[in-house]
mmCIF file of C-alpha atoms in Angstrom:
data_model
loop_
_atom_site.group_PDB
_atom_site.id
_atom_site.type_symbol
_atom_site.label_atom_id
_atom_site.label_comp_id
_atom_site.label_asym_id
_atom_site.label_seq_id
_atom_site.Cartn_x
_atom_site.Cartn_y
_atom_site.Cartn_z
ATOM 1 C CA MET F 7 -0.217 -0.019 0.092
ATOM 2 C CA ASN F 8 2.877 2.511 1.093
ATOM 3 C CA ARG F 9 4.291 1.834 -2.643
ATOM 4 C CA TYR F 10 1.328 2.733 -4.104
ATOM 5 C CA LYS F 11 1.136 6.090 -2.128
ATOM 6 C CA CYS F 12 4.638 6.731 -3.455
ATOM 7 C CA ALA F 13 3.645 5.814 -7.063
ATOM 8 C CA VAL F 14 0.674 7.717 -6.901
ATOM 9 C CA SER F 15 2.741 10.834 -5.587
ATOM 10 C CA LEU F 16 5.420 11.085 -7.611
ATOM 11 C CA PHE F 17 2.485 10.618 -10.517
ATOM 12 C CA VAL F 18 1.175 14.222 -9.295
ATOM 13 C CA PHE F 19 4.425 15.567 -8.952
ATOM 14 C CA ILE F 20 5.076 15.228 -13.022
ATOM 15 C CA ILE F 21 2.069 16.246 -14.116
ATOM 16 C CA PHE F 22 1.837 19.468 -11.537
ATOM 17 C CA LEU F 23 5.758 19.709 -13.633
ATOM 18 C CA PHE F 24 4.216 19.419 -16.680
ATOM 19 C CA SER F 25 1.155 21.518 -16.104
ATOM 20 C CA SER F 26 3.220 23.714 -14.323
ATOM 21 C CA GLN F 27 5.331 24.461 -18.126
ATOM 22 C CA LEU F 28 2.241 24.168 -20.652
ATOM 23 C CA ALA F 29 0.764 26.494 -18.030
ATOM 24 C CA VAL F 30 3.464 28.741 -18.249
ATOM 25 C CA GLU F 31 3.675 28.756 -21.972
ATOM 26 C CA ASN F 32 0.203 28.689 -23.087
ATOM 27 C CA CYS F 33 -2.371 30.161 -20.700
ATOM 28 C CA TRP F 34 -0.193 33.970 -22.018
ATOM 29 C CA SER F 35 0.884 35.197 -25.078
ATOM 30 C CA GLY F 36 4.354 37.429 -25.291
ATOM 31 C CA GLU F 37 6.668 38.361 -22.484
ATOM 32 C CA ASP F 38 3.436 39.313 -20.796
ATOM 33 C CA THR F 39 2.796 37.265 -18.358
ATOM 34 C CA PRO F 40 2.034 37.510 -14.776
ATOM 35 C CA ASN F 41 4.513 36.984 -12.355
ATOM 36 C CA VAL F 42 3.411 33.494 -9.974
ATOM 37 C CA HIS F 43 3.601 32.877 -5.697
ATOM 38 C CA TRP F 44 5.351 29.499 -6.326
ATOM 39 C CA VAL F 45 4.146 28.074 -2.566
ATOM 40 C CA PHE F 46 4.926 24.295 -1.079
ATOM 41 C CA CYS F 47 3.811 22.834 1.545
ATOM 42 C CA ILE F 48 6.216 19.877 2.311
ATOM 43 C CA ASP F 49 5.680 17.115 4.937
ATOM 44 C CA THR F 50 8.095 16.223 6.641
ATOM 45 C CA SER F 51 6.326 13.843 9.298
ATOM 46 C CA GLY F 52 8.367 10.636 10.008
ATOM 47 C CA SER F 53 6.211 8.639 7.653
ATOM 48 C CA MET F 54 8.188 10.351 4.863
ATOM 49 C CA LYS F 55 11.032 8.728 5.535
ATOM 50 C CA ALA F 56 9.498 5.315 6.807
ATOM 51 C CA LYS F 57 12.502 2.977 7.031
ATOM 52 C CA GLY F 58 11.967 0.087 4.301
ATOM 53 C CA HIS F 59 10.136 2.695 1.954
ATOM 54 C CA MET F 60 11.069 5.006 -0.255
ATOM 55 C CA ASP F 61 12.371 8.207 1.298
ATOM 56 C CA LEU F 62 9.487 10.164 -0.213
ATOM 57 C CA LEU F 63 10.871 13.581 1.907
ATOM 58 C CA LYS F 64 13.718 13.071 -0.596
ATOM 59 C CA THR F 65 12.275 12.311 -3.223
ATOM 60 C CA ILE F 66 9.946 15.603 -3.376
ATOM 61 C CA THR F 67 12.856 17.896 -2.456
ATOM 62 C CA GLN F 68 15.143 17.415 -4.700
ATOM 63 C CA ARG F 69 12.487 17.167 -7.905
ATOM 64 C CA VAL F 70 11.442 20.649 -6.496
ATOM 65 C CA SER F 71 15.246 21.493 -5.869
ATOM 66 C CA ASN F 72 16.479 20.212 -9.257
ATOM 67 C CA GLU F 73 13.605 20.507 -11.743
ATOM 68 C CA PHE F 74 11.075 23.344 -10.266
ATOM 69 C CA LEU F 75 14.288 25.892 -9.592
ATOM 70 C CA ASN F 76 16.294 24.901 -12.666
ATOM 71 C CA VAL F 77 15.778 28.139 -14.446
ATOM 72 C CA ASN F 78 16.936 26.209 -17.533
ATOM 73 C CA ASN F 79 13.388 24.048 -17.055
ATOM 74 C CA GLU F 80 11.634 27.480 -17.403
ATOM 75 C CA LEU F 81 9.105 27.041 -15.205
ATOM 76 C CA ILE F 82 9.522 29.823 -13.142
ATOM 77 C CA LYS F 83 10.437 33.192 -14.255
ATOM 78 C CA THR F 84 11.668 36.137 -13.028
ATOM 79 C CA GLY F 85 9.512 38.644 -10.781
ATOM 80 C CA ASP F 86 7.912 34.802 -9.354
ATOM 81 C CA ARG F 87 7.923 34.295 -5.486
ATOM 82 C CA ILE F 88 8.580 30.794 -4.578
ATOM 83 C CA THR F 89 7.706 29.962 -0.373
ATOM 84 C CA ILE F 90 8.371 26.495 1.114
ATOM 85 C CA LEU F 91 6.431 25.650 4.308
ATOM 86 C CA SER F 92 7.069 22.567 6.248
ATOM 87 C CA PHE F 93 4.337 20.366 8.339
ATOM 88 C CA ASP F 94 4.904 17.715 10.714
ATOM 89 C CA GLU F 95 3.680 18.892 14.153
ATOM 90 C CA GLU F 96 3.900 22.281 13.823
ATOM 91 C CA VAL F 97 4.368 24.591 10.554
ATOM 92 C CA ARG F 98 7.333 26.270 9.607
ATOM 93 C CA LEU F 99 7.981 28.898 7.397
ATOM 94 C CA GLU F 100 11.147 27.779 5.878
ATOM 95 C CA ALA F 101 11.793 30.091 2.662
ATOM 96 C CA THR F 102 10.303 33.028 0.959
ATOM 97 C CA SER F 103 12.146 34.353 -2.044
ATOM 98 C CA LEU F 104 11.454 37.104 -5.231
ATOM 99 C CA TYR F 105 13.228 35.097 -7.871
ATOM 100 C CA GLN F 106 15.448 37.991 -10.089
ATOM 101 C CA THR F 107 18.789 36.095 -10.396
ATOM 102 C CA GLU F 108 19.679 32.605 -9.436
ATOM 103 C CA ASN F 109 21.479 33.193 -6.376
ATOM 104 C CA ASP F 110 18.130 34.118 -4.894
ATOM 105 C CA LEU F 111 16.746 30.584 -5.526
ATOM 106 C CA SER F 112 20.621 29.159 -3.007
ATOM 107 C CA SER F 113 18.927 29.928 0.144
ATOM 108 C CA VAL F 114 15.041 28.217 -0.887
ATOM 109 C CA LYS F 115 17.075 24.846 -2.282
ATOM 110 C CA THR F 116 19.426 24.712 0.689
ATOM 111 C CA SER F 117 16.220 24.942 2.961
ATOM 112 C CA LEU F 118 15.022 22.413 1.282
ATOM 113 C CA GLN F 119 17.886 20.113 1.834
ATOM 114 C CA GLU F 120 17.744 21.245 5.430
ATOM 115 C CA LEU F 121 14.329 19.149 5.665
ATOM 116 C CA ASN F 122 15.338 16.470 4.643
ATOM 117 C CA LYS F 123 16.975 16.307 8.682
ATOM 118 C CA ARG F 124 13.776 16.311 9.950
ATOM 119 C CA ARG F 125 11.408 14.035 11.185
ATOM 120 C CA GLY F 126 8.432 14.664 13.125
ATOM 121 C CA SER F 127 5.621 12.780 13.782
ATOM 122 C CA LEU F 128 2.048 14.206 13.307
ATOM 123 C CA THR F 129 1.258 15.522 10.235
ATOM 124 C CA PHE F 130 -0.708 19.033 10.592
ATOM 125 C CA ILE F 131 -1.824 19.628 7.068
ATOM 126 C CA SER F 132 -4.730 21.598 7.949
ATOM 127 C CA GLU F 133 -2.901 24.665 9.528
ATOM 128 C CA ALA F 134 -0.169 24.142 6.823
ATOM 129 C CA ILE F 135 -3.072 24.541 4.006
ATOM 130 C CA VAL F 136 -4.447 27.718 6.758
ATOM 131 C CA GLN F 137 -0.899 29.046 6.975
ATOM 132 C CA ALA F 138 0.134 29.268 3.279
ATOM 133 C CA PHE F 139 -3.423 30.887 2.483
ATOM 134 C CA ASP F 140 -1.625 33.364 5.092
ATOM 135 C CA VAL F 141 1.460 33.361 3.804
ATOM 136 C CA VAL F 142 -0.317 34.151 -0.645
ATOM 137 C CA SER F 143 -2.768 36.605 1.011
ATOM 138 C CA LYS F 144 0.817 38.547 2.465
ATOM 139 C CA TYR F 145 1.649 38.616 -1.094
ATOM 140 C CA ASP F 146 -1.835 38.774 -2.939
ATOM 141 C CA LYS F 147 -1.482 42.757 -4.286
ATOM 142 C CA PHE F 148 1.697 42.024 -5.836
ATOM 143 C CA PHE F 149 0.980 38.438 -7.165
ATOM 144 C CA HIS F 150 -2.685 37.821 -9.454
ATOM 145 C CA THR F 151 -1.580 34.307 -10.106
ATOM 146 C CA ASN F 152 -0.982 31.806 -6.777
ATOM 147 C CA ALA F 153 0.363 28.046 -7.198
ATOM 148 C CA LEU F 154 -0.132 25.961 -3.931
ATOM 149 C CA TYR F 155 0.890 22.754 -3.750
ATOM 150 C CA VAL F 156 0.759 19.869 -0.943
ATOM 151 C CA PHE F 157 3.328 16.904 -0.776
ATOM 152 C CA THR F 158 2.334 14.615 2.145
ATOM 153 C CA ASP F 159 1.573 10.391 2.289
ATOM 154 C CA GLY F 160 -2.210 10.951 4.294
#
C-alpha cells in the first residue's frame, strides 16, 4: 500500500511539472505573463521517511530543487516568488524568495536540503494549508496568480 502511495505522489508531482510548463507557455501570449507566487507545503512527518520504504521526503525535495528551481527548465521566471513551508506537528516558514537572479534561489535550495534532516511525528495538514493561505494573502496585491502545492503521504 505504501508503494502505491509513493507511486501516486510521484505521478502527481510529474503531472504538476508538466502542467506548470503548459500553463506558463500556453496561458499567456507574448512576454507579458503575470508573475506567480509558488507556495510549496512539504510534509516532514516520520512517515515520509519510513524505514524500508522510499524516502519520499528526499525525493520531493530533490525534484523541487533540481527540476522546478532549475532556471533552464523555465518553470519559474524573473519576478516570481517561491515560498517553502514544512509541516509535521508544527508548521514552519522555511524560505521565501523573490526570484531575480539564480542567487536568489540558493537559500530556497538550502532550505529544501535541510528538510531532509527533519522527522516529525504528526501531520497537521490543515494548519499548513491555513498558514499557506496567510502567506499568499500577504503578497496578494503583488501576484495575480498563486500556486499552492501540498506534498504529503496523507
